[in-house]
Short mmCIF file of C-alpha atoms in Angstrom, two decimals:
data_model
loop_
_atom_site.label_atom_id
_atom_site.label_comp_id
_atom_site.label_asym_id
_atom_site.label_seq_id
_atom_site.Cartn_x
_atom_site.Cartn_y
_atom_site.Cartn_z
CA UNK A 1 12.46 2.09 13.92
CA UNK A 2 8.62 1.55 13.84
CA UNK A 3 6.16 -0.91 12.34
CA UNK A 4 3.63 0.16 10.36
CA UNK A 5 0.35 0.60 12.27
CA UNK A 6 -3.23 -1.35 11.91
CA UNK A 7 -5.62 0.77 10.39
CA UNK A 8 -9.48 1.26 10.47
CA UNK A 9 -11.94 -0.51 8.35
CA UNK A 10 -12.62 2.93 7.50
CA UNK A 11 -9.12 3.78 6.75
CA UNK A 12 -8.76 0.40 4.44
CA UNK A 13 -12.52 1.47 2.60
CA UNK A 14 -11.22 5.53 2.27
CA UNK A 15 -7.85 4.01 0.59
CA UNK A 16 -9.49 2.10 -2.58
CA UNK A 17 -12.73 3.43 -2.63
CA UNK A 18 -11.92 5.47 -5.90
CA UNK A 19 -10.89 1.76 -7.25
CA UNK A 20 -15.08 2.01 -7.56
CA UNK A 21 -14.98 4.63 -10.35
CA UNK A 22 -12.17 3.11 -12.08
CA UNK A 23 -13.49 -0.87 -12.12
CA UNK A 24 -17.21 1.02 -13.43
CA UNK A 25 -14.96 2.53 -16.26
CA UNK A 26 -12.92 -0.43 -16.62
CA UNK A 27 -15.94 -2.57 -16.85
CA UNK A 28 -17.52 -1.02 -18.96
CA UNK A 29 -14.54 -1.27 -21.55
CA UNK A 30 -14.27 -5.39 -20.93
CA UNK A 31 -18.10 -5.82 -21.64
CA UNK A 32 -18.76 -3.08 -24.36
CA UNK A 33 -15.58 -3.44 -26.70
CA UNK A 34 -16.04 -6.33 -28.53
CA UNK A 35 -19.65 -5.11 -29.37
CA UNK A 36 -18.58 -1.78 -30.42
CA UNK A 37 -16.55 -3.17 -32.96
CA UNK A 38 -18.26 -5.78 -34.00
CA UNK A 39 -21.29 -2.79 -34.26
CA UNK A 40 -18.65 -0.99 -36.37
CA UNK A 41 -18.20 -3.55 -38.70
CA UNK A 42 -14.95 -6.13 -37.24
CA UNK A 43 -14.86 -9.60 -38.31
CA UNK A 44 -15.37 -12.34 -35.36
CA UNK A 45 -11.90 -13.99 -36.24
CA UNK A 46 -10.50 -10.63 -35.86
CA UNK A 47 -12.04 -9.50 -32.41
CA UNK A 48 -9.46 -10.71 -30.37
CA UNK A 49 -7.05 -8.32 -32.26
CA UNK A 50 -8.61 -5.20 -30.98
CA UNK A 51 -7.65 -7.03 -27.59
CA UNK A 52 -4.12 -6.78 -27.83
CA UNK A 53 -3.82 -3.00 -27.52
CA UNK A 54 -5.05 -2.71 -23.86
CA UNK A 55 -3.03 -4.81 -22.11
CA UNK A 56 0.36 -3.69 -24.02
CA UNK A 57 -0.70 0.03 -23.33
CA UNK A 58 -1.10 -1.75 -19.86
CA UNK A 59 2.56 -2.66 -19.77
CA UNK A 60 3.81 0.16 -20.74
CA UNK A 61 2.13 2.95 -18.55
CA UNK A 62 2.31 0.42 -15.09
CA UNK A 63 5.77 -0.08 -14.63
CA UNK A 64 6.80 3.64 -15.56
CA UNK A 65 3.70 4.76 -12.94
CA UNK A 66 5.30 3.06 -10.62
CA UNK A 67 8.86 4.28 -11.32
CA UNK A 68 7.91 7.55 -11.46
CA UNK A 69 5.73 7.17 -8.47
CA UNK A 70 8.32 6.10 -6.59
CA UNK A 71 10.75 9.28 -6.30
CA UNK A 72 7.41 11.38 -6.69
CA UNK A 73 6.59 13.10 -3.09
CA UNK A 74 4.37 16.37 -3.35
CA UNK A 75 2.34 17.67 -0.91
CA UNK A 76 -0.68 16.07 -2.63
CA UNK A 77 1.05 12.62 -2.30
CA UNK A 78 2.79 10.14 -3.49
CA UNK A 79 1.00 8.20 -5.72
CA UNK A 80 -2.63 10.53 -5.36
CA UNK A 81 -0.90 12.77 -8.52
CA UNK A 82 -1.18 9.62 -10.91
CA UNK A 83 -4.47 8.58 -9.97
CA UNK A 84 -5.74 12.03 -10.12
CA UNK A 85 -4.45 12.52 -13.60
CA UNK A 86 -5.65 9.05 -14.85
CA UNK A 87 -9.01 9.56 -13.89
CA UNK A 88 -8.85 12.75 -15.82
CA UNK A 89 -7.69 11.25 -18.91
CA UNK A 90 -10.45 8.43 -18.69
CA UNK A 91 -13.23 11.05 -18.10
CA UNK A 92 -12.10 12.73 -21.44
CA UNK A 93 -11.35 9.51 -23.85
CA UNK A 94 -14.95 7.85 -22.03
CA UNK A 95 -17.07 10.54 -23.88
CA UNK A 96 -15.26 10.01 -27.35
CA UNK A 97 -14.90 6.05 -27.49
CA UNK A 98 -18.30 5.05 -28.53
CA UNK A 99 -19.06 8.02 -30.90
CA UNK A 100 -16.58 6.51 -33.21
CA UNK A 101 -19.35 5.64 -35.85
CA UNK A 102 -20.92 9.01 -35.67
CA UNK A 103 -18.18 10.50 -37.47
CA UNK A 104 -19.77 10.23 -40.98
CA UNK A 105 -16.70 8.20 -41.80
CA UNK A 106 -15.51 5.22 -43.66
CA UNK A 107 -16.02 1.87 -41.74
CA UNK A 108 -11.87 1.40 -41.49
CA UNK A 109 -11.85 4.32 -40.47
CA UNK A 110 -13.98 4.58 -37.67
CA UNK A 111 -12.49 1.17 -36.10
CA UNK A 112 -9.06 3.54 -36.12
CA UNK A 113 -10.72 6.03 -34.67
CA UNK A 114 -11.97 3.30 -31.96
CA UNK A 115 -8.49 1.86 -31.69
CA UNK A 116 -7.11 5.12 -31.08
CA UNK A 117 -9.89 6.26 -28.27
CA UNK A 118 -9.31 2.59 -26.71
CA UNK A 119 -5.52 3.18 -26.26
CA UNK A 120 -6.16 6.32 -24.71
CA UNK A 121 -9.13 4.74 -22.18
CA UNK A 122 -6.52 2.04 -21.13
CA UNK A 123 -3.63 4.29 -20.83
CA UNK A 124 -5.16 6.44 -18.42
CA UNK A 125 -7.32 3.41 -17.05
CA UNK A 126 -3.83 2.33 -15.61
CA UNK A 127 -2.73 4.93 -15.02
CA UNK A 128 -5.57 5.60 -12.64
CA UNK A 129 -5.56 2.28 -11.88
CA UNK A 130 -1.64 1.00 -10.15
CA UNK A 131 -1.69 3.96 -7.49
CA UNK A 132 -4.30 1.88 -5.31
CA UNK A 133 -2.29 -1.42 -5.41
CA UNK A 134 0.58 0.74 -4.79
CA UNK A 135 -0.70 2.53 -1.99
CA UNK A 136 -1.92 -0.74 0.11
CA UNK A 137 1.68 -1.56 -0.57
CA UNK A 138 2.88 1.41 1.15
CA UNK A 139 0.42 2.25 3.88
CA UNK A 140 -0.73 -1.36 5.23
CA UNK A 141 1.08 -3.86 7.53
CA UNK A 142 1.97 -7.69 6.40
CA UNK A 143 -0.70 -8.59 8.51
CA UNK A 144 -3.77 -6.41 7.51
CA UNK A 145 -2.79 -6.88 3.58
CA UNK A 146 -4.98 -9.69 2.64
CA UNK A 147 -8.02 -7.50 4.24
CA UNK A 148 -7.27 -4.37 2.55
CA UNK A 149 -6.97 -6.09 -0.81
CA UNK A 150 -10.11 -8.01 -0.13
CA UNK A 151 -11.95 -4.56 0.65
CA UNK A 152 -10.12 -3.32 -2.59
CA UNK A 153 -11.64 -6.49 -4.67
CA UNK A 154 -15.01 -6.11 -2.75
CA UNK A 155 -14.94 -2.52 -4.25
CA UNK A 156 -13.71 -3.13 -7.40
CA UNK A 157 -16.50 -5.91 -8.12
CA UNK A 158 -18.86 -3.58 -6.95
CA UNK A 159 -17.66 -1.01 -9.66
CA UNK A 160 -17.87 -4.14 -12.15
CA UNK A 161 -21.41 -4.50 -11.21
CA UNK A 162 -22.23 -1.14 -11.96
CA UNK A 163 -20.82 -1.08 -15.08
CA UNK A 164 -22.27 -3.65 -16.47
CA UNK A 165 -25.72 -3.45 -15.97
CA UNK A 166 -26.06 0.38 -17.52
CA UNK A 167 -26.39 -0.66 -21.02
CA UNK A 168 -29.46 -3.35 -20.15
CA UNK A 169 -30.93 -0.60 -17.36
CA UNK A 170 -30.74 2.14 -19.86
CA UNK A 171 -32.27 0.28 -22.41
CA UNK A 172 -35.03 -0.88 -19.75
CA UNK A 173 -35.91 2.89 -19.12
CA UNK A 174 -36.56 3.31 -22.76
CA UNK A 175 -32.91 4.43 -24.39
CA UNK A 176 -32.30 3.10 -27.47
CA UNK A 177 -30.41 -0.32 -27.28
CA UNK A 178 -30.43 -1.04 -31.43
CA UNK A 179 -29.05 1.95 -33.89
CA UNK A 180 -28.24 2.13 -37.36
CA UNK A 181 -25.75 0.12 -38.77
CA UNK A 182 -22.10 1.01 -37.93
CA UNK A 183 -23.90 3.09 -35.09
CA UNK A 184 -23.21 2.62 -31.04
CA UNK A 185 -26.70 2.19 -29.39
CA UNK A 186 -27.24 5.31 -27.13
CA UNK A 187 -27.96 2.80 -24.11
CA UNK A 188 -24.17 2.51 -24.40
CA UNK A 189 -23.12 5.98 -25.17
CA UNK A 190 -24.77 6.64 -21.91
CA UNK A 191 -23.74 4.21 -20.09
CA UNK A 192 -20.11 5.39 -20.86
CA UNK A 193 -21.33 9.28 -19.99
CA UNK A 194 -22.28 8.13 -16.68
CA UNK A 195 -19.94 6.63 -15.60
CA UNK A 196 -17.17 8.55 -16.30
CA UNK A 197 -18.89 11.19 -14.21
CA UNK A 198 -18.53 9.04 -11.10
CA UNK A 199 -15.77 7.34 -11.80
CA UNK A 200 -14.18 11.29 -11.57
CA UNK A 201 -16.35 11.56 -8.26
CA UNK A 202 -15.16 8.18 -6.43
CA UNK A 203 -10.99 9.42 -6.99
CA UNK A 204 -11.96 12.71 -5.77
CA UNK A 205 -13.52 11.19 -2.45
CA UNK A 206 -10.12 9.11 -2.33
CA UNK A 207 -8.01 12.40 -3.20
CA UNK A 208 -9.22 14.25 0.17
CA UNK A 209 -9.81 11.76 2.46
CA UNK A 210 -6.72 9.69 2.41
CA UNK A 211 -3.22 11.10 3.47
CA UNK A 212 -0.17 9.34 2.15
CA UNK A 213 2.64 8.62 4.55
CA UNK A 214 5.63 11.34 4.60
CA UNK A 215 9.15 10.59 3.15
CA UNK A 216 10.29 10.53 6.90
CA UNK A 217 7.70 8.04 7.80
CA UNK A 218 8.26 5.81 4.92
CA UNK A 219 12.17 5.92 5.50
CA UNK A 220 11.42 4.55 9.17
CA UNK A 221 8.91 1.68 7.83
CA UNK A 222 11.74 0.46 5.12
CA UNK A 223 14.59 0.19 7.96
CA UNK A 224 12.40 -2.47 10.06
CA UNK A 225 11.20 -4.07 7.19
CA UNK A 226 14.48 -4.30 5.85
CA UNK A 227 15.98 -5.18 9.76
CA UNK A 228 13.54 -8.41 9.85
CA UNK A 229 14.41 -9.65 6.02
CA UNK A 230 18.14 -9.67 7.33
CA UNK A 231 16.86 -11.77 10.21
CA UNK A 232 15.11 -13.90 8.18
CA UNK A 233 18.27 -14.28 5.83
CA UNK A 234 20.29 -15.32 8.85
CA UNK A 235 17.90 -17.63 9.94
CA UNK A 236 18.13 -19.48 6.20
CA UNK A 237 15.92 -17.29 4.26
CA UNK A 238 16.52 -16.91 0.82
CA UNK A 239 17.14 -12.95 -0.73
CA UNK A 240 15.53 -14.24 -3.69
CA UNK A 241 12.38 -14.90 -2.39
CA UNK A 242 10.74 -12.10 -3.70
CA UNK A 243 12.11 -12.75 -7.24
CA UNK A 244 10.66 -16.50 -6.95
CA UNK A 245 7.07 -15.34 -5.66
CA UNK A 246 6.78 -12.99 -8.12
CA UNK A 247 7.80 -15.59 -10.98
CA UNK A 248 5.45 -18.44 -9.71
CA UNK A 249 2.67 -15.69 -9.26
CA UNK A 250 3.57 -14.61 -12.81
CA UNK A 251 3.10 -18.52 -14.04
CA UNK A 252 -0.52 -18.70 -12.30
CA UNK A 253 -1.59 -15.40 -13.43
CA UNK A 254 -0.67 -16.24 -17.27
CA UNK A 255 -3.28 -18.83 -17.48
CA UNK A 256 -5.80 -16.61 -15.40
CA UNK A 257 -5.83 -13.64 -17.79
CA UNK A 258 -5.66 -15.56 -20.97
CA UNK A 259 -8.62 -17.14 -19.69
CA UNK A 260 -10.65 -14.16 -18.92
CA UNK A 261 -9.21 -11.85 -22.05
CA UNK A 262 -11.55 -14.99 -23.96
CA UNK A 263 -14.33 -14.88 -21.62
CA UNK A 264 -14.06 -10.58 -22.62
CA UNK A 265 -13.64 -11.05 -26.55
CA UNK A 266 -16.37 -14.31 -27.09
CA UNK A 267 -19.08 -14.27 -24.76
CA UNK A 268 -20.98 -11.13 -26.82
CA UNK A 269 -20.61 -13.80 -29.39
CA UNK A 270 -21.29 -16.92 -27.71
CA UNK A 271 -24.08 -15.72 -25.56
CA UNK A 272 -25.89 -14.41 -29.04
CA UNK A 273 -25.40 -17.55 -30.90
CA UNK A 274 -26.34 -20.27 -27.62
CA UNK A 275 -29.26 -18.19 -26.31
CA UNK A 276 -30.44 -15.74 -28.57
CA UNK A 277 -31.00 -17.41 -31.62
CA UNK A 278 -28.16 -15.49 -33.57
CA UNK A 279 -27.08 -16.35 -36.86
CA UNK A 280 -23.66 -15.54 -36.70
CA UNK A 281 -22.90 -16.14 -40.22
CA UNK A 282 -24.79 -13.60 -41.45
CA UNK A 283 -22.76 -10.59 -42.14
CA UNK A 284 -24.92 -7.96 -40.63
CA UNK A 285 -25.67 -10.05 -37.50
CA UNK A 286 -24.08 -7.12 -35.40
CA UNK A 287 -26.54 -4.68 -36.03
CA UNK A 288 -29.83 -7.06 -35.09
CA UNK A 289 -32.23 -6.56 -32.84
CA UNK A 290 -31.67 -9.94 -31.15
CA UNK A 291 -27.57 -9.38 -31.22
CA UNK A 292 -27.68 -6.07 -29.12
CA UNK A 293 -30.41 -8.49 -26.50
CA UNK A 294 -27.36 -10.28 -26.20
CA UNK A 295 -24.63 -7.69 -25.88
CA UNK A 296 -26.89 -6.10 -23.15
CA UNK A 297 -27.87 -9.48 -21.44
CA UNK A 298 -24.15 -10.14 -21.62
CA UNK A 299 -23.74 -6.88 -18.96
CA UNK A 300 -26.16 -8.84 -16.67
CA UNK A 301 -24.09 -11.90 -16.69
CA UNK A 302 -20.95 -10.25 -15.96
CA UNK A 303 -22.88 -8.43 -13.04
CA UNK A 304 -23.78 -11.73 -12.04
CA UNK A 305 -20.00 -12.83 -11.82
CA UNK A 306 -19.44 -9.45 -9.86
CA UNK A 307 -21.73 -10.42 -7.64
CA UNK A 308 -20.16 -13.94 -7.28
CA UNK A 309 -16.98 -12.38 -6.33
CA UNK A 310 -18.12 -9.98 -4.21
CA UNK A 311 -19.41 -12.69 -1.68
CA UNK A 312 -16.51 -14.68 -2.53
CA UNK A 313 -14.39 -12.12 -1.61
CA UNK A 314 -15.62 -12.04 1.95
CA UNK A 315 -15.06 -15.26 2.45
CA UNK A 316 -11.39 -15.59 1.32
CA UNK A 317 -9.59 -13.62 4.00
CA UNK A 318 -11.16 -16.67 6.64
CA UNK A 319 -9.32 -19.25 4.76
CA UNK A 320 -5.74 -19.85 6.51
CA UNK A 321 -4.29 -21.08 3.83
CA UNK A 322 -4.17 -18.39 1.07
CA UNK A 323 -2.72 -21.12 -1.70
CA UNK A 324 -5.61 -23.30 -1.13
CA UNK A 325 -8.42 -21.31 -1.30
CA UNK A 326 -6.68 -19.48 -4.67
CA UNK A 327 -6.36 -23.21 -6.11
CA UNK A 328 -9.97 -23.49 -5.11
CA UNK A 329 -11.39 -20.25 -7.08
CA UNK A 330 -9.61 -20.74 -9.99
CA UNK A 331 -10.68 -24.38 -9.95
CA UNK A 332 -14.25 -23.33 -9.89
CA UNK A 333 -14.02 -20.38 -11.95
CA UNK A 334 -13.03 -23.14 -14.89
CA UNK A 335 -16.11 -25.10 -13.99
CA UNK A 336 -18.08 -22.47 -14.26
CA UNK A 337 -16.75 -21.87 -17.93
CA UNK A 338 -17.52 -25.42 -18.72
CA UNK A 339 -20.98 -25.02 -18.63
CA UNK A 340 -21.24 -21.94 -20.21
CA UNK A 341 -22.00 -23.51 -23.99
CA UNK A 342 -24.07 -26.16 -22.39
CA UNK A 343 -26.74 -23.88 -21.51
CA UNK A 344 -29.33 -22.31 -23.81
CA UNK A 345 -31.84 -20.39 -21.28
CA UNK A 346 -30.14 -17.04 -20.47
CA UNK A 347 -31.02 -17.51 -17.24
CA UNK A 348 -29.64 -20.23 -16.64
CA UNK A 349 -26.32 -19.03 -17.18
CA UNK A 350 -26.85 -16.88 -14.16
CA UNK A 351 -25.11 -20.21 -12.59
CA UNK A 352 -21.79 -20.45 -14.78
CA UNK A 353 -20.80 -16.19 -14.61
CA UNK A 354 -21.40 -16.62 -10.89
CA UNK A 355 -18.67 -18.79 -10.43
CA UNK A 356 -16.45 -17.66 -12.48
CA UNK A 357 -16.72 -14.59 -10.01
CA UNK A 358 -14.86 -16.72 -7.43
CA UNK A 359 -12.00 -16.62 -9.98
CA UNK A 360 -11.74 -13.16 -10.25
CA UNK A 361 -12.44 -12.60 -6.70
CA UNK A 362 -9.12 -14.60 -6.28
CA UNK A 363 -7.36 -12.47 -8.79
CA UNK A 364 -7.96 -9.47 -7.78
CA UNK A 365 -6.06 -10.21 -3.95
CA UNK A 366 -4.16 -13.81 -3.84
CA UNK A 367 -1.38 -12.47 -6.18
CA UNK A 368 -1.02 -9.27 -5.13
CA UNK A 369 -0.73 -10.32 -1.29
CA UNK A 370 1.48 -12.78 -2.14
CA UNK A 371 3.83 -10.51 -3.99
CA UNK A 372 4.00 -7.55 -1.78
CA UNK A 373 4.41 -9.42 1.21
CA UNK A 374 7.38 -10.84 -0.33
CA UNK A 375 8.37 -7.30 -1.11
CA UNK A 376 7.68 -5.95 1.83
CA UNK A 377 10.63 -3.51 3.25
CA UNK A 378 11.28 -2.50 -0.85
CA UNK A 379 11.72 0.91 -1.52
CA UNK A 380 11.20 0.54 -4.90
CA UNK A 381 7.43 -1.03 -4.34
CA UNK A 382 6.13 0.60 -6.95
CA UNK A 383 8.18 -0.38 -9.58
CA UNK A 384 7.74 -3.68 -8.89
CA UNK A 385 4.05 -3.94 -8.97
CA UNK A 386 4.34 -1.75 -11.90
CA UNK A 387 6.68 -4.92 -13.65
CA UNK A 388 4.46 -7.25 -11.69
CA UNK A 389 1.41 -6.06 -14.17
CA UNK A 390 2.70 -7.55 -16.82
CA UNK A 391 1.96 -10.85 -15.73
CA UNK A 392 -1.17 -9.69 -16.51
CA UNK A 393 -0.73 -8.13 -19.43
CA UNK A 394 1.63 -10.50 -21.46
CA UNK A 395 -0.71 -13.40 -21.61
CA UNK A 396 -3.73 -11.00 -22.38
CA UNK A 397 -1.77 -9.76 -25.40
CA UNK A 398 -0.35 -13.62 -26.08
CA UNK A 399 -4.19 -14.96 -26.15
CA UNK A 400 -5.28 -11.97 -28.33
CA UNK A 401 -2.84 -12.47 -30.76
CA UNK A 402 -3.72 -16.48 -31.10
CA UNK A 403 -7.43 -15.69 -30.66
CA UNK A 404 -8.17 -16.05 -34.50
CA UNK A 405 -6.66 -19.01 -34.74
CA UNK A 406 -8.03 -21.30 -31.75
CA UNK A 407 -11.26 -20.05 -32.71
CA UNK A 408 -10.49 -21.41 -35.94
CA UNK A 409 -9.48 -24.55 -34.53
CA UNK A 410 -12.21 -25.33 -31.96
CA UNK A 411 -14.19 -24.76 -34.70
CA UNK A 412 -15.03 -21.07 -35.63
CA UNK A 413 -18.36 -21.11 -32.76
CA UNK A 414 -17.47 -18.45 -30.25
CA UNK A 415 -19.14 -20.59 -27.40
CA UNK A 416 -16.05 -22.79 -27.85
CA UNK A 417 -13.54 -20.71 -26.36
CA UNK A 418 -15.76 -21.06 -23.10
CA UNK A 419 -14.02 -24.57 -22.98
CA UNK A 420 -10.53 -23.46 -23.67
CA UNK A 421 -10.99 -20.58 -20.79
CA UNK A 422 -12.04 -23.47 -18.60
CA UNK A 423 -9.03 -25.47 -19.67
CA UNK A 424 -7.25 -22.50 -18.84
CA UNK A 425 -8.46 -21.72 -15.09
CA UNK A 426 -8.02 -24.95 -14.30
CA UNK A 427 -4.02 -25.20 -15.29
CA UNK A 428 -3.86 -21.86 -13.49
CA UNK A 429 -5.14 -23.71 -10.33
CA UNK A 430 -2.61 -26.51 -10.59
CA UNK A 431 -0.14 -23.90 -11.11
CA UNK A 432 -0.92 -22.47 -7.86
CA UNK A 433 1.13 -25.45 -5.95
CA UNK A 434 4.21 -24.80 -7.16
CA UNK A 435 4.52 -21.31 -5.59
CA UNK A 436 6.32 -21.36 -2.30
CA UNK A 437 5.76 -18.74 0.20
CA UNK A 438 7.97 -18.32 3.75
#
């Protein structure tokens, strides 16, 4: 029987630095969708809609990645095959997503055509996407998890801030930013073309330099895991502990991602209306000059928040108590929603999206430590972070669904759902104490 052994900073980068490309592509989906449809024509009360179609693709594809990826063992890897192919898939649907209004077609059906191409970028998105968690899961020791997930969220922020600041750089080095109605602005066609290209780089830099552990080894890792969970049984451990992590997790992370699927679908919206001067009851407000400021100012602001949590994430492995410092960023994250409506300078707001980044920072690594640590000694780790995604999925796809209507009922101003995203950070963070680890 061995343990599994420390690895290298280097080793820890090598193992998620492909997350890079994905979070750039993934990015540039959560700041770029609700503007593309609201450029192809969509309804405000209806934005949240498009919403629910990521996340579900999300629950499907994780959990049978994961099964699958579990009794897959090639000579390329283990869970490398999925990634690979993922990334492959995003490359493709990246380069057809926001030429859905090019097509010369009817306005219903272009948005089908943009459903369609949006299924496709979070199928393989996810698919690309699971294999990292996974393979921290498999490769690092209890001990060095909270690093390697913090490297993995330091990278994955840094993706994030990629992403989101090609559409307002492009447009700064003179691509157009403002098209013809029902038209995608090249700034973000290009900002798409871009970064699938290294998005495909990063996972091939992650393909070659990282070396999954053999069936043998594996085998050997499982036994002592599995040797000290009996101990701690004996000792008055509970087998169920894994089960009851990943359910109080699952609570906390309900009222984290409906927060954030609002922050993803309204702040285009919101950010037009509060500090660009937007009238968003006019029916071709989408396809304004001032409106596509916004949507481009809007990438800044979420760079901002990358930014946030990318400092924030090197400061959460020094806290020793993992439950308080995730109380703590979600806490502030909801703060920092507050005060997005009562702020009218766009810079300004720089304040607000940077703390929210200490929310995300914390969802990116608190649950997933927390969960595979209780997992630890699994052999079926893979299926259960596959499962374990749709804590994040199912309350993405509950708040899209409801979207329309608590718009309607705080008032039909997208800045409003700022508030109930606040509300909702900060009942994650009181959520956070009921979750008992050993």
């Amino acid at each position: 029987m061995k343990q599994k052994p420390d690895l290298s900073f280097w080793k820890l980068w090598n193992l998620s630095f492909g997350f890079f490309g994905v979070q750039i592509a993934y990015a540039l989906q959560s700041a770029n969708i609700s503007r593309i449809f609201a450029t192809l024509g969509a309804d405000p009360h209806d934005l949240s809609y498009f919403w629910i179609l990521p996340p579900l693709m999300g629950m499907v594809v994780q959990p049978l990645v994961g099964l699958f990826s579990d009794k897959t063992w090639t000579r390329f890897g283990r869970r490398i095959p999925y990634l690979f192919v993922g990334a492959a898939l995003a490359v493709a649907v990246m380069c057809l997503l926001p030429n859905a209004g090019n097509l010369e077609i009817t306005i219903m059906s272009a948005m089908t055509f943009g459903l369609i191409s949006l299924m496709f970028l979070d199928t393989s998105i996810n698919m690309a996407m699971q294999p990292f968690k996974m393979m921290v899961g498999d490769m690092v020791n209890e001990q060095q998890k909270a690093k390697a997930y913090s490297i993995q969220s330091f990278l994955c922020n840094a993706g994030s801030l990629v992403g989101y600041v090609f559409p307002y750089l492009f447009t700064a080095i003179g691509i157009a930013s403002v098209a013809a109605p029902g038209i995608v602005p090249d700034s973000v066609k290009w900002s798409f073309y871009i970064g699938a290209a290294i998005l495909i780089l990063c996972v091939v830099y992650t393909t070659v330099t990282v070396k999954e552990y053999t069936p043998a080894q594996m085998a050997a890792f499982q036994e002592q895991a599995q040797t000290v969970q009996a101990k701690s049984v004996a000792a008055g451990g509970s087998r169920n502990r894994a089960l009851w992590v990943f359910l109080q997790v699952g609570l906390v992370q309900f009222f984290c991602w409906a927060a954030f699927l609002y922050m993803w679908t309204y702040t285009n919206g919101s950010i037009a209306e509060t500090a660009f001067g937007v009238d968003m009851t006019n029916e071709e407000y989408a396809s304004t000059k001032a409106y596509q400021q916004a949507g481009d100012w809007v990438g800044i602001l979420f760079m901002v928040q990358a930014i946030g949590s990318m400092l924030w994430a090197v400061v959460l492995p020094r806290f020793k108590n993992i439950k308080a410092a995730y109380a703590l960023s979600l806490a502030v994250g909801g703060a920092g929603f507050a005060l997005v409506p009562m702020l009218s300078d766009q810079y300004a707001l720089f304040v607000p999206y940077f703390l929210i980044g200490f929310a995300w920072a914390a969802m990116l690594s608190m649950p997933f430590t927390l969960v595979t640590n209780a997992l630890e000694g699994s052999k079926y780790m893979g299926t259960f972070l596959g499962l374990f995604n749709c804590t994040i999925c199912i309350p993405q796809i509950v708040a899209a669904a409801l979207g329309g209507t608590v718009l309607m009922l705080v008032g039909s101003h997208q800045y409003s759902m700022m508030y109930v995203a606040g509300a909702l950070l900060v009942a994650g963070a009181l959520s956070v104490g009921i979750i008992k680890t050993k």
